[in-house]
Amino acid sequence: MNFKEYSLEKRRLLLELKNILPLESLKRSLKDSHSRRRPRPCGMTVHTAIGCVFDCIYCYIGDMGFPTDRVQPYALTSLELVYALVNNRYFVPSLYGTYVAIGSVTEPLATPSVRERTFEYMSSILKYLKNPVQISTKQYISEEIADRFKALSRRGPISILITIVTLDHYRRLEPKAPSPTLRLESIKNLCKKGLKPTLFLRPIIPGINENEATDIMLEAKRAGVASVVIGGLRVTRTILRKLETLRFDTREIKKRLKGKRLLGNRQVSVPYSDIKRELVEIARNIGIVPLPSACCANTYNIFLTSGIRIPCYGLCYTNMCLNCPVNCIEVLPSIDEEDIRYAIARIVSSKIDIHCNKGLLMIITRSKRDRNRILSKDHLLSVLQTIYRRRIVVRAE
Ligand code: SF4
Ligand code: SF4
């Protein structure tokens, strides 16, 4: 897909949905934050519910203002959600477009009503937009629910991340979530149906759970996973306080923060690259494919389930690649200079030069004013980055 085809496809989808949805729904969609929010590196986050009651000690949704004492399905219908996404200026529909990430600030399978909403959203996204979908969960997935995932996966790729970060401390760290044993059972049930779930080993909490990582990977491998995403902890003042109240030893976290102050609700990443390096090696020895990020898990799942190699949406191949079998760098889309000029001509009319190497697309303008005008349209640059799967740099000559 190039930029012209993307523009046409968006117009077609808008017309199609306008013909289906009543005026009230169209208005509701446009007011919703899904029609405006910027994608994250893992893709466009889609909220299928608001809140979560699993009460994980390392969770930051309370700090973000989401409820932690209740969970309810998101208010939009699935078609309203799809319409909101199509109106989002950062969102590129299609299998080769923006990844969709479900479950970042809630548990998307928390209750039967939330689960229904999640399945409705996934189903409509795959039907109308065709974008790769990813869901992360701690909920127990029975054989019956695994069957529903399987049925849905016939419409398009669904990457399923099963979070397990502890086998020993789950009662203290994740007091109201299903036990790791049940989550291992979820993996087995999904694998039985021919799906390819990924172990989501996140967050690694230095000094608290990294010693368990090997056992978790071994158990997950026995249950059937072929890949693992290893991720770090983002800590806030409240999270640190909760860990200490529960008598966890937080000295290692503090040591790694090197005196960085935790202010207000600010999330601070705890450095852990040394631990990650070690765990990546262990995963390889165990025979699981280590992946650097959730979007790589999405990319790898597309490859495993359909044989299609799509370069990772988050451009992880440029800075954190772990050389999984997708080999993103070898399948980058070719550059259509005329198409890029066509896109940029919407912002500035003067000539531009285009240079491209493997991971970089450089746009060179004739003046600083033109450069600044292009940089001010970050949604358009984001769309080009998604289409051409390269970091975009804009410079004045
Ligand atoms: S399941 Fe996820 S959203 Fe819910 S409390 Fe745990 S970390 Fe937070
Ligand atoms: S090749 Fe590298 S960047 Fe691409 S999906 Fe695999 S690990 Fe991620």
Coordinates of C-alpha atoms in Angstrom, one line a residue, residues 32-368:
D32 CA -14.2 9.6 21.4
S33 CA -10.4 9.7 22.1
H34 CA -9.9 6.7 19.7
S35 CA -10.5 9.1 16.9
R36 CA -7.6 11.3 18.0
R37 CA -5.0 9.5 20.1
R38 CA -1.5 8.9 18.9
P39 CA -0.3 5.4 18.4
R40 CA 2.2 3.9 20.9
P41 CA 5.3 2.0 19.6
C42 CA 3.3 -1.2 19.9
G43 CA 0.5 0.2 17.8
M44 CA -2.9 2.0 18.3
T45 CA -4.1 1.1 21.8
V46 CA -7.8 0.2 21.8
H47 CA -9.6 0.2 25.1
T48 CA -12.3 -2.5 25.2
A49 CA -13.0 -1.7 28.8
I50 CA -12.4 0.9 31.4
G51 CA -10.7 0.0 34.7
C52 CA -9.4 -3.3 36.1
V53 CA -9.9 -5.1 39.4
F54 CA -7.0 -7.6 39.3
D55 CA -5.0 -5.2 41.6
C56 CA -1.5 -6.0 40.3
I57 CA 1.0 -4.2 42.6
Y58 CA 3.1 -3.1 39.6
C59 CA 0.1 -1.7 37.7
Y60 CA 0.1 2.0 36.8
I61 CA -3.5 2.4 35.6
G62 CA -4.5 3.8 38.9
D63 CA -1.8 6.5 38.5
M64 CA -3.2 7.2 35.1
G65 CA -6.6 7.9 36.5
F66 CA -8.4 4.7 35.5
P67 CA -10.6 3.0 38.1
T68 CA -9.1 0.0 40.0
D69 CA -12.3 -1.0 41.9
R70 CA -14.4 -1.7 38.9
V71 CA -14.3 -2.7 35.3
Q72 CA -16.9 -2.0 32.6
P73 CA -17.1 -2.5 28.9
Y74 CA -16.1 0.5 26.8
A75 CA -19.0 2.6 25.7
L76 CA -18.7 2.6 21.9
T77 CA -20.2 -0.1 19.8
S78 CA -17.8 -2.0 17.7
L79 CA -18.7 -0.1 14.5
E80 CA -18.5 3.2 16.3
L81 CA -15.0 2.1 17.4
V82 CA -14.0 1.2 13.8
Y83 CA -15.4 4.6 12.6
A84 CA -13.3 6.4 15.3
L85 CA -10.2 4.6 14.1
V86 CA -10.8 5.4 10.5
N87 CA -11.1 9.1 11.4
N88 CA -7.9 9.0 13.4
R89 CA -5.3 10.8 11.3
Y90 CA -2.5 8.6 12.6
F91 CA -4.2 5.3 11.8
V92 CA -3.4 3.4 8.6
P93 CA -5.9 0.6 7.8
S94 CA -4.8 -2.7 6.3
L95 CA -2.7 -5.7 7.2
Y96 CA 0.4 -3.6 6.4
G97 CA -0.9 -0.7 8.5
T98 CA -1.0 0.3 12.1
Y99 CA -1.0 -2.6 14.6
V100 CA -3.9 -2.6 17.1
A101 CA -3.0 -3.3 20.7
I102 CA -5.8 -4.3 23.1
G103 CA -5.3 -4.6 26.9
S104 CA -2.8 -1.9 27.7
V105 CA -4.9 -0.2 30.5
T106 CA -7.4 -2.9 31.3
E107 CA -7.9 -6.7 31.4
P108 CA -9.7 -7.3 28.1
L109 CA -11.2 -10.6 29.2
A110 CA -12.0 -9.5 32.7
T111 CA -15.7 -10.4 32.9
P112 CA -18.2 -12.0 30.4
S113 CA -19.5 -8.5 29.3
V114 CA -16.0 -7.1 28.9
R115 CA -15.0 -10.2 27.0
E116 CA -18.0 -9.8 24.6
R117 CA -17.0 -6.3 23.9
T118 CA -13.4 -7.3 23.2
F119 CA -14.5 -10.0 20.8
E120 CA -16.9 -7.6 19.1
Y121 CA -14.1 -5.0 18.7
M122 CA -11.6 -7.6 17.4
S123 CA -14.1 -9.0 15.0
S124 CA -15.1 -5.7 13.5
I125 CA -11.5 -4.4 13.3
L126 CA -10.5 -7.6 11.4
K127 CA -13.6 -7.4 9.2
Y128 CA -13.5 -3.8 8.1
L129 CA -9.9 -2.7 8.6
K130 CA -7.9 -5.9 8.4
N131 CA -5.2 -4.6 10.8
P132 CA -3.2 -7.1 12.8
V133 CA -4.6 -7.3 16.3
Q134 CA -2.9 -8.1 19.6
I135 CA -4.3 -8.8 23.0
S136 CA -2.6 -9.2 26.3
T137 CA -4.3 -10.9 29.1
K138 CA -4.0 -12.7 32.5
Q139 CA -7.5 -14.1 32.4
Y140 CA -8.1 -17.8 32.2
I141 CA -8.8 -18.9 28.6
S142 CA -10.9 -22.0 28.5
E143 CA -11.1 -24.3 25.5
E144 CA -14.4 -22.7 24.6
I145 CA -12.9 -19.2 24.5
A146 CA -9.8 -20.6 22.7
D147 CA -12.2 -21.9 20.0
R148 CA -13.6 -18.3 19.6
F149 CA -10.1 -17.0 19.2
K150 CA -9.4 -19.7 16.6
A151 CA -12.6 -18.8 14.7
L152 CA -11.7 -15.1 14.8
S153 CA -8.1 -15.8 13.6
R154 CA -9.6 -17.0 10.3
R155 CA -10.4 -13.3 9.6
G156 CA -6.9 -12.1 10.3
P157 CA -3.9 -12.3 12.6
I158 CA -4.4 -12.2 16.3
S159 CA -1.4 -12.2 18.5
I160 CA -2.2 -13.4 22.1
L161 CA 0.2 -12.4 24.9
I162 CA -0.2 -14.4 28.1
T163 CA 1.3 -12.5 31.0
I164 CA 3.2 -14.5 33.6
V165 CA 5.8 -12.7 35.7
T166 CA 5.9 -14.9 38.9
L167 CA 5.2 -18.4 40.0
D168 CA 6.0 -17.9 43.7
H169 CA 4.8 -14.4 44.5
Y170 CA 1.6 -14.1 42.6
R171 CA -0.6 -13.9 45.6
R172 CA 1.2 -10.8 46.7
L173 CA 2.0 -9.3 43.3
E174 CA -1.2 -10.0 41.5
P175 CA -3.7 -10.8 44.3
K176 CA -6.9 -10.9 42.3
A177 CA -5.7 -12.2 38.9
P178 CA -6.0 -15.9 38.0
S179 CA -3.1 -18.0 39.2
P180 CA -0.1 -18.7 36.9
T181 CA -1.2 -22.3 36.7
L182 CA -4.4 -21.2 35.1
R183 CA -2.6 -19.0 32.7
L184 CA -0.3 -21.9 31.7
E185 CA -3.6 -23.8 31.1
S186 CA -4.7 -20.9 28.9
I187 CA -1.5 -21.4 26.8
K188 CA -2.2 -25.1 26.5
N189 CA -5.8 -24.5 25.4
L190 CA -4.8 -21.9 22.8
C191 CA -2.0 -24.2 21.5
K192 CA -4.4 -27.1 21.2
K193 CA -6.4 -25.0 18.8
G194 CA -3.4 -24.3 16.7
L195 CA -2.9 -20.7 17.9
K196 CA 0.5 -19.3 18.7
P197 CA 0.4 -17.5 22.0
T198 CA 3.4 -15.6 23.3
L199 CA 4.6 -15.5 26.9
F200 CA 4.6 -11.9 28.1
L201 CA 7.3 -11.8 30.7
R202 CA 6.7 -8.2 31.8
P203 CA 7.4 -6.6 34.0
I204 CA 10.8 -7.9 35.1
I205 CA 11.1 -6.3 38.6
P206 CA 14.8 -6.2 39.5
G207 CA 15.6 -7.9 42.8
I208 CA 12.1 -9.4 43.0
N209 CA 11.2 -11.7 40.1
E210 CA 14.1 -12.0 37.7
N211 CA 15.2 -15.2 39.5
E212 CA 12.0 -16.8 38.5
A213 CA 12.2 -16.0 34.8
T214 CA 13.9 -19.2 33.8
D215 CA 11.3 -21.4 35.5
I216 CA 8.5 -19.3 34.0
M217 CA 10.0 -19.8 30.5
L218 CA 10.5 -23.5 31.0
E219 CA 6.9 -23.9 32.2
A220 CA 5.5 -21.8 29.3
K221 CA 7.6 -23.8 26.8
R222 CA 6.1 -27.0 28.3
A223 CA 2.7 -25.5 27.9
G224 CA 3.4 -24.8 24.2
V225 CA 4.6 -21.2 23.7
A226 CA 7.2 -20.7 20.9
S227 CA 8.1 -17.1 21.8
V228 CA 8.6 -14.7 24.7
V229 CA 8.5 -10.9 25.1
I230 CA 10.7 -9.7 28.0
G231 CA 9.8 -6.3 29.2
G232 CA 10.8 -3.9 32.0
L233 CA 9.1 -2.2 34.8
R234 CA 7.7 1.4 34.8
V235 CA 7.6 2.5 38.4
T236 CA 5.7 5.3 40.1
R237 CA 5.9 6.5 43.6
T238 CA 2.7 4.6 44.5
I239 CA 4.0 1.3 43.0
L240 CA 7.3 1.6 45.0
R241 CA 5.3 2.3 48.2
K242 CA 3.0 -0.7 47.6
L243 CA 6.0 -3.0 47.0
E244 CA 7.6 -1.8 50.3
T245 CA 4.3 -2.1 52.2
L246 CA 4.2 -5.8 51.1
R247 CA 7.8 -6.2 52.3
F248 CA 9.4 -6.7 48.9
D249 CA 13.1 -5.7 48.8
T250 CA 13.2 -2.6 46.6
R251 CA 16.9 -1.9 47.0
E252 CA 17.8 -3.2 43.6
I253 CA 15.1 -1.0 42.0
K254 CA 16.3 2.1 43.8
K255 CA 19.9 1.3 42.9
R256 CA 19.0 1.1 39.2
L257 CA 17.0 4.4 39.4
K258 CA 20.3 6.1 40.5
G259 CA 18.6 8.7 42.6
K260 CA 16.0 9.6 40.0
R261 CA 13.1 11.1 41.9
L262 CA 9.6 9.7 41.5
L263 CA 7.3 12.7 41.4
G264 CA 3.6 12.7 41.3
N265 CA 2.2 10.0 39.0
R266 CA 5.2 10.0 36.7
Q267 CA 6.2 6.6 35.4
V268 CA 9.9 6.0 35.3
S269 CA 11.5 3.0 33.5
V270 CA 13.8 1.0 35.6
P271 CA 16.9 0.1 33.7
Y272 CA 17.3 -3.6 33.2
S273 CA 19.2 -4.2 30.0
D274 CA 21.8 -6.5 31.7
I275 CA 19.0 -8.7 33.0
K276 CA 17.2 -8.7 29.6
R277 CA 20.4 -9.7 27.8
E278 CA 20.8 -12.7 30.1
L279 CA 17.2 -13.7 29.8
V280 CA 17.4 -13.5 26.0
E281 CA 20.2 -16.0 26.1
I282 CA 18.3 -18.3 28.5
A283 CA 15.2 -18.2 26.2
R284 CA 17.4 -19.2 23.2
N285 CA 18.9 -22.1 25.2
I286 CA 15.4 -23.2 26.3
G287 CA 14.3 -23.1 22.6
I288 CA 11.9 -20.2 22.8
V289 CA 12.2 -17.2 20.3
P290 CA 13.0 -14.1 22.4
L291 CA 11.3 -10.9 21.1
P292 CA 12.3 -7.4 22.1
S293 CA 8.8 -5.9 22.2
A294 CA 5.1 -6.6 22.0
C295 CA 5.0 -5.3 18.4
C296 CA 7.6 -7.9 17.4
A297 CA 5.3 -10.6 18.9
N298 CA 2.6 -9.3 16.6
T299 CA 5.0 -9.4 13.7
Y300 CA 6.2 -12.8 14.5
N301 CA 2.6 -14.1 14.9
I302 CA 1.7 -12.8 11.4
F303 CA 4.6 -14.8 10.1
L304 CA 3.9 -17.9 12.0
T305 CA 0.2 -18.0 11.2
S306 CA 0.2 -16.8 7.6
G307 CA 3.8 -17.0 6.3
I308 CA 3.7 -13.2 5.6
R309 CA 6.7 -11.2 6.6
I310 CA 5.7 -7.6 7.5
P311 CA 8.4 -5.3 8.9
C312 CA 7.7 -4.5 12.5
Y313 CA 5.3 -1.6 13.0
G314 CA 7.4 -0.1 15.8
L315 CA 10.6 -0.2 13.6
C316 CA 12.2 -2.3 16.3
Y317 CA 14.6 -3.6 13.5
T318 CA 16.4 -0.2 13.7
N319 CA 17.4 -0.3 17.3
M320 CA 16.5 -3.4 19.3
C321 CA 16.2 -6.3 16.9
L322 CA 16.8 -9.8 18.3
N323 CA 16.9 -11.4 14.8
C324 CA 13.8 -13.5 14.9
P325 CA 12.9 -15.4 11.7
V326 CA 10.9 -12.5 10.3
N327 CA 14.1 -10.7 9.4
C328 CA 12.4 -7.4 9.0
I329 CA 15.3 -5.5 7.4
E330 CA 15.1 -7.8 4.3
V331 CA 11.5 -7.2 3.6
L332 CA 11.2 -3.4 3.8
P333 CA 8.7 -2.0 1.3
S334 CA 10.3 -0.3 -1.7
I335 CA 10.3 3.5 -1.8
D336 CA 8.0 5.2 -4.2
E337 CA 9.4 8.7 -4.4
E338 CA 6.6 10.1 -6.4
D339 CA 4.1 8.9 -3.8
I340 CA 6.1 10.6 -1.0
R341 CA 6.3 13.8 -3.0
Y342 CA 2.5 13.6 -3.5
A343 CA 2.0 13.3 0.3
I344 CA 4.4 16.1 1.1
A345 CA 2.8 18.4 -1.5
R346 CA -0.2 18.6 0.8
I347 CA 2.0 20.6 3.1
V348 CA 4.6 22.4 1.1
S349 CA 4.7 23.1 -2.6
S350 CA 8.4 23.6 -3.1
K351 CA 10.8 20.9 -4.2
I352 CA 12.0 18.3 -1.8
D353 CA 14.8 15.7 -2.0
I354 CA 14.4 12.2 -0.8
H355 CA 17.2 10.0 0.5
C356 CA 16.7 6.5 1.8
N357 CA 18.8 3.8 3.3
K358 CA 17.7 0.7 5.0
G359 CA 16.0 2.1 8.1
L360 CA 15.9 5.8 7.4
L361 CA 13.9 8.0 5.0
M362 CA 15.2 11.5 4.8
I363 CA 13.2 14.4 3.4
I364 CA 15.3 17.4 2.6
T365 CA 13.5 20.8 2.2
R366 CA 14.6 24.0 0.5
S367 CA 14.1 26.1 3.6
K368 CA 13.8 25.9 7.4

